[in-house]
Amino acid sequence: MRRHRVLAAAGGGTVRALVEDALDAIDVDVDPRGDAGSSPGHVGHVYLLRRGTVRVTAVDDHEARCWYLVVESPDDGAGREVDDALAAVLPTRTFPELLDDAEQHPTEHAGAAVRRMALGAPDGADPRALRVLGELLTDPDVGLRTVGVEAATLTGWREAVPLLERVRDTDADHEMRRFAQVGLDLLASP
């Protein structure tokens, strides 16, 4: 089980405090061995919960211009319980809000709204979101098409496969075709 939650808060110290307060509020044991790490465009704070069965990562995504949580667990029940509890106490953005923003500003700030939409995507595909992705994947700007491939892959939706296949088969840029194949491979993996 893996879920993303886009937070409606800004500022690293504020977000970290909100997440820690939320974890206290839902009464879970936090493993003190959790670490903080970073990679290009991301800064993360990792919290290991319930003897390591649930992992919560708070990520500052500079490209998407937001903080989001990743809740992961090999135990679907425990993971969903923690995810639902965090969603109840944290200020999060709903998928309809993220989708509206992506429809209104798909290319602003190098596609940040589309990245946020993909991060907050529900389990089932949304036709409006697929349309936004399809439009971005045909944009003349290769950078925005790259965002489209990343976002289509992030959703995890099988319905995004035809969009990525079209990029893989027809895009003028060789690297975009290769990148679309990587996205297809990720969507095909369990």
Protein backbone atom coordinates (compact mmCIF):
# COMPACT_ATOMS: atom_id res chain seq x y z
CA MET A 1 0.00 0.00 0.00
CA ARG A 2 1.34 3.41 -0.96
CA ARG A 3 -0.60 6.69 -0.80
CA HIS A 4 0.28 10.35 -1.23
CA ARG A 5 -1.41 13.25 0.58
CA VAL A 6 -0.77 16.82 -0.61
CA LEU A 7 -0.64 19.17 2.37
CA ALA A 8 -2.32 22.57 2.39
CA ALA A 9 0.44 24.11 4.50
CA ALA A 10 3.70 25.86 3.71
CA GLY A 11 7.01 26.21 5.47
CA GLY A 12 9.28 23.37 6.55
CA GLY A 13 9.15 23.96 10.30
CA THR A 14 5.38 24.36 10.20
CA VAL A 15 4.87 21.18 8.19
CA ARG A 16 7.20 19.12 10.34
CA ALA A 17 5.42 20.34 13.49
CA LEU A 18 2.00 19.60 11.94
CA VAL A 19 3.04 16.07 10.98
CA GLU A 20 4.56 15.38 14.40
CA ASP A 21 1.45 16.73 16.14
CA ALA A 22 -0.75 14.61 13.86
CA LEU A 23 1.27 11.49 14.65
CA ASP A 24 0.88 12.25 18.36
CA ALA A 25 -2.86 12.80 17.89
CA ILE A 26 -3.38 9.43 16.24
CA ASP A 27 -1.40 7.76 19.01
CA VAL A 28 1.19 5.79 17.06
CA ASP A 29 4.67 4.86 18.15
CA VAL A 30 7.32 6.75 16.20
CA ASP A 31 10.61 4.93 15.77
CA PRO A 32 13.39 7.40 16.71
CA ARG A 33 15.62 5.86 14.03
CA GLY A 34 13.66 7.71 11.34
CA ASP A 35 15.97 9.83 9.23
CA ALA A 36 15.94 13.02 7.22
CA GLY A 37 17.26 13.00 3.71
CA SER A 38 17.30 15.00 0.56
CA SER A 39 17.63 14.61 -3.17
CA PRO A 40 17.50 17.18 -5.98
CA GLY A 41 14.24 19.08 -5.64
CA HIS A 42 13.17 17.23 -2.49
CA VAL A 43 13.78 17.41 1.24
CA GLY A 44 12.26 14.66 3.33
CA HIS A 45 11.59 13.80 6.95
CA VAL A 46 10.96 10.09 7.53
CA TYR A 47 8.88 8.70 10.37
CA LEU A 48 8.82 4.94 11.01
CA LEU A 49 5.64 3.85 12.75
CA ARG A 50 4.29 0.80 14.54
CA ARG A 51 7.51 -1.14 14.79
CA GLY A 52 8.39 -0.41 11.19
CA THR A 53 5.21 -1.71 9.53
CA VAL A 54 4.13 1.75 8.38
CA ARG A 55 6.48 4.38 7.01
CA VAL A 56 5.40 8.01 6.69
CA THR A 57 7.62 10.39 4.75
CA ALA A 58 6.98 14.13 4.67
CA VAL A 59 8.45 15.50 1.44
CA ASP A 60 9.10 19.10 0.42
CA ASP A 61 8.83 18.89 -3.37
CA HIS A 62 10.34 22.03 -4.85
CA GLU A 63 9.20 21.15 -8.38
CA ALA A 64 5.58 20.61 -7.35
CA ARG A 65 5.82 23.57 -4.94
CA CYS A 66 4.21 21.68 -2.10
CA TRP A 67 4.73 19.39 0.85
CA TYR A 68 3.21 15.94 0.67
CA LEU A 69 3.11 12.79 2.74
CA VAL A 70 3.86 9.31 1.48
CA VAL A 71 2.33 6.56 3.60
CA GLU A 72 3.72 3.10 2.81
CA SER A 73 3.10 -0.30 4.37
CA PRO A 74 3.24 -3.96 3.40
CA ASP A 75 0.13 -4.31 5.59
CA ASP A 76 -2.75 -2.58 3.73
CA GLY A 77 -4.94 -2.40 6.84
CA ALA A 78 -2.32 -0.71 9.03
CA GLY A 79 -1.27 1.63 6.22
CA ARG A 80 -4.82 2.74 5.43
CA GLU A 81 -5.58 3.23 9.13
CA VAL A 82 -2.60 5.58 9.55
CA ASP A 83 -3.31 7.35 6.24
CA ASP A 84 -6.98 7.94 7.10
CA ALA A 85 -6.09 9.13 10.61
CA LEU A 86 -3.49 11.58 9.28
CA ALA A 87 -5.93 12.88 6.66
CA ALA A 88 -8.48 13.55 9.41
CA VAL A 89 -6.13 15.77 11.43
CA LEU A 90 -3.87 17.38 8.80
CA PRO A 91 -4.79 20.22 6.44
CA THR A 92 -4.74 18.40 3.10
CA ARG A 93 -5.87 19.40 -0.37
CA THR A 94 -8.58 17.29 -1.94
CA PHE A 95 -8.19 15.74 -5.38
CA PRO A 96 -11.00 17.91 -6.85
CA GLU A 97 -9.12 21.04 -5.65
CA LEU A 98 -5.86 19.77 -7.14
CA LEU A 99 -7.59 18.86 -10.41
CA ASP A 100 -9.25 22.28 -10.72
CA ASP A 101 -5.87 23.93 -10.18
CA ALA A 102 -4.23 21.68 -12.80
CA GLU A 103 -6.98 22.45 -15.34
CA GLN A 104 -6.66 26.19 -14.78
CA HIS A 105 -2.83 26.36 -14.66
CA PRO A 106 -1.38 23.28 -16.41
CA THR A 107 1.83 24.93 -17.62
CA GLU A 108 2.46 27.49 -14.88
CA HIS A 109 5.70 27.03 -12.92
CA ALA A 110 6.82 24.17 -15.19
CA GLY A 111 3.69 22.12 -14.55
CA ALA A 112 3.73 22.29 -10.74
CA ALA A 113 -0.08 22.08 -10.54
CA VAL A 114 -0.11 18.93 -12.67
CA ARG A 115 2.53 17.35 -10.43
CA ARG A 116 0.41 18.15 -7.37
CA MET A 117 -2.66 16.69 -9.09
CA ALA A 118 -0.78 13.45 -9.81
CA LEU A 119 0.51 13.24 -6.23
CA GLY A 120 -3.04 13.55 -4.89
CA ALA A 121 -4.58 11.17 -7.43
CA PRO A 122 -7.13 8.69 -6.11
CA ASP A 123 -6.90 4.96 -6.81
CA GLY A 124 -9.32 5.14 -9.76
CA ALA A 125 -8.62 7.15 -12.92
CA ASP A 126 -10.39 10.45 -13.45
CA PRO A 127 -11.41 11.41 -17.04
CA ARG A 128 -10.75 15.12 -16.47
CA ALA A 129 -7.28 14.39 -15.10
CA LEU A 130 -6.52 12.09 -18.05
CA ARG A 131 -7.49 14.95 -20.38
CA VAL A 132 -5.10 17.33 -18.56
CA LEU A 133 -2.31 14.75 -18.85
CA GLY A 134 -3.07 14.15 -22.53
CA GLU A 135 -2.85 17.86 -23.30
CA LEU A 136 0.44 18.23 -21.44
CA LEU A 137 1.91 15.22 -23.24
CA THR A 138 1.39 16.99 -26.58
CA ASP A 139 2.75 20.39 -25.50
CA PRO A 140 5.53 21.75 -27.75
CA ASP A 141 7.75 22.29 -24.67
CA VAL A 142 9.75 19.11 -23.97
CA GLY A 143 10.02 20.09 -20.29
CA LEU A 144 6.24 20.13 -19.94
CA ARG A 145 5.93 16.82 -21.80
CA THR A 146 8.44 15.42 -19.29
CA VAL A 147 6.18 16.62 -16.46
CA GLY A 148 3.27 14.91 -18.24
CA VAL A 149 5.12 11.57 -18.34
CA GLU A 150 6.13 11.91 -14.67
CA ALA A 151 2.58 12.82 -13.65
CA ALA A 152 0.96 10.04 -15.69
CA THR A 153 3.33 7.56 -14.06
CA LEU A 154 2.78 8.96 -10.55
CA THR A 155 -0.99 8.43 -10.78
CA GLY A 156 -0.45 4.70 -11.09
CA TRP A 157 -3.49 4.56 -13.39
CA ARG A 158 -3.59 1.80 -16.01
CA GLU A 159 -5.78 4.19 -18.03
CA ALA A 160 -2.69 6.40 -18.54
CA VAL A 161 -0.94 3.62 -20.49
CA PRO A 162 -2.36 4.66 -23.92
CA LEU A 163 -1.17 8.24 -23.31
CA LEU A 164 2.36 7.07 -22.54
CA GLU A 165 2.32 4.61 -25.45
CA ARG A 166 1.50 7.49 -27.80
CA VAL A 167 4.51 9.45 -26.49
CA ARG A 168 6.74 6.38 -26.72
CA ASP A 169 5.65 5.69 -30.29
CA THR A 170 5.33 9.18 -31.78
CA ASP A 171 7.24 11.86 -29.85
CA ALA A 172 9.89 13.62 -31.97
CA ASP A 173 12.37 13.61 -29.08
CA HIS A 174 14.24 10.32 -28.60
CA GLU A 175 14.75 10.94 -24.85
CA MET A 176 11.01 11.56 -24.40
CA ARG A 177 10.23 8.26 -26.13
CA ARG A 178 12.70 6.48 -23.82
CA PHE A 179 11.30 8.26 -20.74
CA ALA A 180 7.74 7.26 -21.70
CA GLN A 181 8.89 3.62 -21.88
CA VAL A 182 10.31 3.94 -18.36
CA GLY A 183 6.90 5.22 -17.22
CA LEU A 184 5.17 2.31 -18.95
CA ASP A 185 7.53 -0.14 -17.27
CA LEU A 186 6.77 1.39 -13.87
CA LEU A 187 3.01 1.22 -14.45
CA ALA A 188 3.34 -2.44 -15.47
CA SER A 189 5.24 -3.39 -12.31
CA PRO A 190 3.27 -4.61 -9.27
